[in-house]
PDB file of C-alpha atoms in Angstrom:
ATOM      1  CA  MET B   1     112.855  75.092  80.452  1.00 64.00           C
ATOM      2  CA  ALA B   2     110.653  72.551  82.246  1.00 70.00           C
ATOM      3  CA  PRO B   3     111.057  72.205  86.023  1.00 77.00           C
ATOM      4  CA  VAL B   4     112.784  69.097  87.246  1.00 84.00           C
ATOM      5  CA  PRO B   5     110.261  66.706  88.824  1.00 85.00           C
ATOM      6  CA  GLY B   6     110.566  66.743  92.630  1.00 84.00           C
ATOM      7  CA  SER B   7     112.537  70.026  92.794  1.00 87.00           C
ATOM      8  CA  GLY B   8     109.748  71.686  94.828  1.00 88.00           C
ATOM      9  CA  LEU B   9     109.842  68.863  97.340  1.00 91.00           C
ATOM     10  CA  ALA B  10     113.625  69.155  97.623  1.00 91.00           C
ATOM     11  CA  LYS B  11     113.406  72.935  98.205  1.00 91.00           C
ATOM     12  CA  GLY B  12     110.775  72.407 100.906  1.00 91.00           C
ATOM     13  CA  LEU B  13     112.860  69.788 102.669  1.00 92.00           C
ATOM     14  CA  ALA B  14     115.918  72.059 102.499  1.00 92.00           C
ATOM     15  CA  VAL B  15     113.970  74.840 104.242  1.00 92.00           C
ATOM     16  CA  THR B  16     112.771  72.382 106.889  1.00 92.00           C
ATOM     17  CA  LEU B  17     116.295  71.097 107.554  1.00 91.00           C
ATOM     18  CA  ARG B  18     117.689  74.647 107.826  1.00 90.00           C
ATOM     19  CA  THR B  19     114.946  75.621 110.277  1.00 88.00           C
ATOM     20  CA  MET B  20     115.425  72.507 112.396  1.00 88.00           C
ATOM     21  CA  THR B  21     119.062  73.349 113.070  1.00 87.00           C
ATOM     22  CA  ARG B  22     118.325  76.871 114.363  1.00 87.00           C
ATOM     23  CA  LYS B  23     117.847  77.651 118.048  1.00 86.00           C
ATOM     24  CA  SER B  24     114.249  78.122 119.158  1.00 82.00           C
ATOM     25  CA  VAL B  25     113.184  81.706 119.957  1.00 81.00           C
ATOM     26  CA  THR B  26     110.066  80.832 121.928  1.00 84.00           C
ATOM     27  CA  ALA B  27     109.842  82.803 125.165  1.00 82.00           C
ATOM     28  CA  GLN B  28     108.219  80.944 128.022  1.00 85.00           C
ATOM     29  CA  TYR B  29     105.657  83.615 128.950  1.00 83.00           C
ATOM     30  CA  PRO B  30     104.903  83.394 132.642  1.00 81.00           C
ATOM     31  CA  GLU B  31     108.563  82.974 133.578  1.00 88.00           C
ATOM     32  CA  THR B  32     109.849  85.490 131.026  1.00 87.00           C
ATOM     33  CA  GLN B  33     107.978  88.776 130.699  1.00 84.00           C
ATOM     34  CA  PRO B  34     107.805  90.128 127.143  1.00 85.00           C
ATOM     35  CA  ALA B  35     109.630  93.328 126.241  1.00 85.00           C
ATOM     36  CA  LEU B  36     106.717  95.541 125.249  1.00 84.00           C
ATOM     37  CA  PRO B  37     107.211  98.577 123.040  1.00 84.00           C
ATOM     38  CA  PRO B  38     106.608 101.906 124.752  1.00 74.00           C
ATOM     39  CA  ARG B  39     103.014 103.167 124.592  1.00 77.00           C
ATOM     40  CA  SER B  40     101.701  99.680 123.787  1.00 85.00           C
ATOM     41  CA  ARG B  41      97.952  99.109 124.055  1.00 87.00           C
ATOM     42  CA  GLY B  42      96.956  96.849 126.877  1.00 89.00           C
ATOM     43  CA  VAL B  43      93.916  97.959 128.819  1.00 93.00           C
ATOM     44  CA  ILE B  44      92.073 101.263 129.296  1.00 94.00           C
ATOM     45  CA  GLY B  45      92.739 103.256 132.461  1.00 94.00           C
ATOM     46  CA  LEU B  46      90.331 105.834 133.920  1.00 95.00           C
ATOM     47  CA  PHE B  47      91.476 109.106 135.466  1.00 93.00           C
ATOM     48  CA  GLU B  48      88.242 109.658 137.368  1.00 92.00           C
ATOM     49  CA  GLU B  49      88.969 113.243 138.444  1.00 91.00           C
ATOM     50  CA  ASN B  50      88.861 114.381 134.814  1.00 92.00           C
ATOM     51  CA  CYS B  51      85.622 112.562 133.930  1.00 94.00           C
ATOM     52  CA  THR B  52      82.658 114.958 133.597  1.00 93.00           C
ATOM     53  CA  VAL B  53      80.188 112.207 132.649  1.00 94.00           C
ATOM     54  CA  CYS B  54      79.698 113.704 129.197  1.00 94.00           C
ATOM     55  CA  MET B  55      79.025 110.163 127.868  1.00 94.00           C
ATOM     56  CA  LEU B  56      80.960 110.766 124.623  1.00 96.00           C
ATOM     57  CA  CYS B  57      83.025 107.622 125.107  1.00 96.00           C
ATOM     58  CA  ALA B  58      79.933 105.447 125.614  1.00 96.00           C
ATOM     59  CA  ARG B  59      78.104 106.974 122.635  1.00 96.00           C
ATOM     60  CA  GLU B  60      81.024 106.631 120.237  1.00 96.00           C
ATOM     61  CA  CYS B  61      81.987 103.087 121.253  1.00 96.00           C
ATOM     62  CA  PRO B  62      81.158 100.807 118.286  1.00 96.00           C
ATOM     63  CA  ASP B  63      80.762  97.796 120.611  1.00 95.00           C
ATOM     64  CA  TRP B  64      78.690  99.545 123.305  1.00 96.00           C
ATOM     65  CA  CYS B  65      80.951  98.050 125.965  1.00 96.00           C
ATOM     66  CA  ILE B  66      81.176 101.156 128.210  1.00 97.00           C
ATOM     67  CA  TYR B  67      78.585 101.507 130.956  1.00 97.00           C
ATOM     68  CA  ILE B  68      78.189 104.852 132.726  1.00 97.00           C
ATOM     69  CA  ASP B  69      75.709 105.824 135.450  1.00 96.00           C
ATOM     70  CA  SER B  70      75.516 109.244 137.055  1.00 95.00           C
ATOM     71  CA  HIS B  71      73.284 111.598 138.971  1.00 95.00           C
ATOM     72  CA  LYS B  72      72.928 115.385 139.160  1.00 95.00           C
ATOM     73  CA  GLU B  73      74.131 117.206 142.231  1.00 94.00           C
ATOM     74  CA  THR B  74      73.566 120.852 143.153  1.00 93.00           C
ATOM     75  CA  VAL B  75      76.708 122.850 143.840  1.00 89.00           C
ATOM     76  CA  PRO B  76      76.486 125.970 146.035  1.00 90.00           C
ATOM     77  CA  PRO B  77      77.398 129.283 144.423  1.00 88.00           C
ATOM     78  CA  ALA B  78      81.105 130.060 144.169  1.00 84.00           C
ATOM     79  CA  ALA B  79      80.631 133.704 145.102  1.00 86.00           C
ATOM     80  CA  PRO B  80      78.054 135.333 147.369  1.00 88.00           C
ATOM     81  CA  GLY B  81      74.992 136.346 145.389  1.00 87.00           C
ATOM     82  CA  GLY B  82      75.727 133.797 142.687  1.00 87.00           C
ATOM     83  CA  ARG B  83      73.371 131.080 141.602  1.00 91.00           C
ATOM     84  CA  GLU B  84      73.528 127.407 142.359  1.00 91.00           C
ATOM     85  CA  ARG B  85      74.765 125.125 139.622  1.00 91.00           C
ATOM     86  CA  SER B  86      74.188 121.472 138.946  1.00 92.00           C
ATOM     87  CA  ARG B  87      76.839 119.021 137.858  1.00 90.00           C
ATOM     88  CA  ASN B  88      76.973 115.352 136.962  1.00 92.00           C
ATOM     89  CA  VAL B  89      78.517 113.002 139.499  1.00 93.00           C
ATOM     90  CA  LEU B  90      79.912 109.677 138.332  1.00 94.00           C
ATOM     91  CA  ASP B  91      78.261 106.683 140.005  1.00 95.00           C
ATOM     92  CA  ARG B  92      79.458 103.854 137.776  1.00 96.00           C
ATOM     93  CA  PHE B  93      82.026 103.605 135.005  1.00 97.00           C
ATOM     94  CA  ALA B  94      82.622 100.094 133.692  1.00 97.00           C
ATOM     95  CA  ILE B  95      84.149  98.601 130.556  1.00 96.00           C
ATOM     96  CA  ASP B  96      83.298  95.087 129.387  1.00 96.00           C
ATOM     97  CA  PHE B  97      86.605  93.852 127.988  1.00 95.00           C
ATOM     98  CA  SER B  98      84.950  90.718 126.619  1.00 94.00           C
ATOM     99  CA  LEU B  99      83.226  93.025 124.099  1.00 95.00           C
ATOM    100  CA  CYS B 100      85.926  95.673 123.675  1.00 94.00           C
ATOM    101  CA  MET B 101      87.834  95.542 120.404  1.00 94.00           C
ATOM    102  CA  TYR B 102      90.589  97.913 121.633  1.00 93.00           C
ATOM    103  CA  CYS B 103      90.006 100.426 118.849  1.00 94.00           C
ATOM    104  CA  GLY B 104      90.785 103.421 121.101  1.00 93.00           C
ATOM    105  CA  ILE B 105      87.879 105.549 119.866  1.00 96.00           C
ATOM    106  CA  CYS B 106      86.773 106.198 123.455  1.00 96.00           C
ATOM    107  CA  ILE B 107      90.223 107.525 124.313  1.00 95.00           C
ATOM    108  CA  GLU B 108      90.366 109.742 121.239  1.00 95.00           C
ATOM    109  CA  VAL B 109      86.915 111.336 121.732  1.00 96.00           C
ATOM    110  CA  CYS B 110      87.323 112.062 125.452  1.00 95.00           C
ATOM    111  CA  PRO B 111      87.586 115.879 125.585  1.00 94.00           C
ATOM    112  CA  PHE B 112      88.828 115.923 129.180  1.00 92.00           C
ATOM    113  CA  ASP B 113      91.635 113.319 129.029  1.00 91.00           C
ATOM    114  CA  ALA B 114      89.957 110.892 131.415  1.00 94.00           C
ATOM    115  CA  LEU B 115      90.813 107.707 129.475  1.00 95.00           C
ATOM    116  CA  PHE B 116      94.314 106.430 128.673  1.00 94.00           C
ATOM    117  CA  TRP B 117      95.982 103.319 127.276  1.00 93.00           C
ATOM    118  CA  SER B 118      97.790 101.300 129.904  1.00 91.00           C
ATOM    119  CA  PRO B 119     100.393  98.687 128.933  1.00 90.00           C
ATOM    120  CA  GLU B 120      98.890  96.270 131.493  1.00 88.00           C
ATOM    121  CA  PHE B 121      97.880  93.099 129.680  1.00 87.00           C
ATOM    122  CA  GLU B 122      97.553  90.480 132.400  1.00 87.00           C
ATOM    123  CA  TYR B 123      93.876  90.646 133.286  1.00 87.00           C
ATOM    124  CA  ALA B 124      92.604  87.276 132.077  1.00 85.00           C
ATOM    125  CA  GLU B 125      89.693  85.687 133.918  1.00 89.00           C
ATOM    126  CA  THR B 126      88.319  82.165 133.994  1.00 92.00           C
ATOM    127  CA  ASP B 127      84.726  83.413 133.706  1.00 94.00           C
ATOM    128  CA  ILE B 128      83.768  85.791 130.892  1.00 93.00           C
ATOM    129  CA  ARG B 129      81.396  87.660 133.229  1.00 92.00           C
ATOM    130  CA  ASP B 130      84.409  88.779 135.275  1.00 94.00           C
ATOM    131  CA  LEU B 131      85.831  90.760 132.345  1.00 94.00           C
ATOM    132  CA  THR B 132      83.558  93.717 133.104  1.00 95.00           C
ATOM    133  CA  HIS B 133      85.853  95.932 135.146  1.00 95.00           C
ATOM    134  CA  GLU B 134      84.439  98.717 137.286  1.00 95.00           C
ATOM    135  CA  ARG B 135      85.959 102.148 137.916  1.00 93.00           C
ATOM    136  CA  ASP B 136      88.047 100.985 140.893  1.00 93.00           C
ATOM    137  CA  LYS B 137      89.981  98.532 138.716  1.00 93.00           C
ATOM    138  CA  LEU B 138      90.206 101.062 135.865  1.00 94.00           C
ATOM    139  CA  ARG B 139      91.616 103.615 138.317  1.00 93.00           C
ATOM    140  CA  GLU B 140      94.294 101.119 139.431  1.00 92.00           C
ATOM    141  CA  TRP B 141      95.376 100.689 135.821  1.00 91.00           C
ATOM    142  CA  MET B 142      95.654 104.457 135.414  1.00 90.00           C
ATOM    143  CA  TRP B 143      98.814 104.462 137.520  1.00 88.00           C
ATOM    144  CA  THR B 144     100.535 102.079 135.076  1.00 88.00           C
ATOM    145  CA  VAL B 145     100.127 104.546 132.185  1.00 89.00           C
ATOM    146  CA  PRO B 146     103.558 105.758 131.045  1.00 86.00           C
ATOM    147  CA  ALA B 147     104.300 109.458 130.825  1.00 83.00           C
ATOM    148  CA  PRO B 148     103.795 110.987 127.389  1.00 79.00           C
ATOM    149  CA  PRO B 149     106.872 111.370 125.215  1.00 77.00           C
ATOM    150  CA  ALA B 150     108.789 114.609 125.570  1.00 76.00           C
ATOM    151  CA  LEU B 151     108.013 117.406 123.168  1.00 77.00           C
ATOM    152  CA  ASP B 152     110.231 117.833 120.156  1.00 82.00           C
ATOM    153  CA  PRO B 153     112.819 120.476 121.088  1.00 82.00           C
ATOM    154  CA  GLY B 154     112.604 121.948 117.585  1.00 84.00           C
ATOM    155  CA  ALA B 155     108.814 122.317 117.683  1.00 81.00           C
ATOM    156  CA  GLU B 156     107.182 125.674 118.182  1.00 82.00           C
ATOM    157  CA  GLU B 157     105.792 126.517 121.592  1.00 80.00           C
ATOM    158  CA  PRO B 158     102.108 125.589 122.084  1.00 76.00           C
ATOM    159  CA  LYS B 159      99.715 128.524 121.751  1.00 80.00           C
ATOM    160  CA  GLU B 160      98.366 128.110 125.267  1.00 74.00           C
ATOM    161  CA  ILE B 161     101.814 128.207 126.872  1.00 79.00           C
ATOM    162  CA  ALA B 162     102.907 131.147 124.688  1.00 81.00           C
ATOM    163  CA  ALA B 163      99.789 133.139 125.637  1.00 82.00           C
ATOM    164  CA  ALA B 164     100.250 132.369 129.340  1.00 81.00           C
ATOM    165  CA  ARG B 165     103.931 133.335 129.187  1.00 85.00           C
ATOM    166  CA  LYS B 166     103.111 136.672 127.451  1.00 88.00           C
ATOM    167  CA  ALA B 167     100.429 137.452 130.037  1.00 85.00           C
ATOM    168  CA  ALA B 168     102.865 136.685 132.872  1.00 87.00           C
ATOM    169  CA  GLU B 169     105.521 138.892 131.270  1.00 91.00           C
ATOM    170  CA  LYS B 170     103.035 141.785 130.900  1.00 91.00           C
ATOM    171  CA  LEU B 171     101.946 141.386 134.517  1.00 88.00           C
ATOM    172  CA  ALA B 172     105.567 141.326 135.712  1.00 90.00           C
ATOM    173  CA  ALA B 173     106.367 144.432 133.640  1.00 91.00           C
ATOM    174  CA  ALA B 174     103.320 146.266 135.030  1.00 89.00           C
ATOM    175  CA  GLN B 175     104.274 145.348 138.603  1.00 88.00           C
ATOM    176  CA  ALA B 176     107.876 146.454 138.041  1.00 88.00           C
ATOM    177  CA  GLU B 177     106.654 149.757 136.584  1.00 86.00           C
ATOM    178  CA  SER B 178     104.309 150.382 139.518  1.00 83.00           C
ATOM    179  CA  ARG B 179     107.173 149.687 141.943  1.00 82.00           C
ATOM    180  CA  THR B 180     109.456 152.197 140.191  1.00 80.00           C
ATOM    181  CA  ASP B 181     106.649 154.775 140.178  1.00 77.00           C
ATOM    182  CA  ALA B 182     106.113 154.189 143.919  1.00 75.00           C
ATOM    183  CA  GLN B 183     109.853 154.550 144.611  1.00 76.00           C
ATOM    184  CA  GLU B 184     110.040 157.781 142.590  1.00 75.00           C
ATOM    185  CA  GLY B 185     107.014 159.151 144.459  1.00 70.00           C
ATOM    186  CA  GLN B 186     108.754 158.489 147.809  1.00 72.00           C
ATOM    187  CA  SER B 187     111.901 160.351 146.867  1.00 62.00           C
TER     188      SER B 187
END
């Protein structure tokens, strides 16, 4: 059957009329803050204490927007007779958010959990050169990172926690046994 001439136009106008009668759902942004989903990606926060300046994040970044400077520092021996060690000290950690594509590769490759997603999204600047944020600003954003979701109660215990618990139980059993031996020796 051939379509009736003008039926497409009538359908389009019907959709327009239906939409015109509905209430607008536009949220006026600065006055009304959006309801963000938990763990949303906003900006990258730096937990500086965990950073060992391994440079993995900067090497793996496809945009090369992470800038890291460091120097070596000699650390005295931990025990007498030990040898001195050298360690990297972070001098500069900056991310150029005008280049960043928010892929999260830097966060995934960090072996020491120094980088996290923060839900903070209000960091616009009038000059593009001001979008390079140094470690002080990245550290401020670290405190807006939400806590990780709770573990699934039905999941098995992590290997690390299970091993630590078994070692603590063995140590407690050995201490209890030595106490009973000491009490028997006194009587």
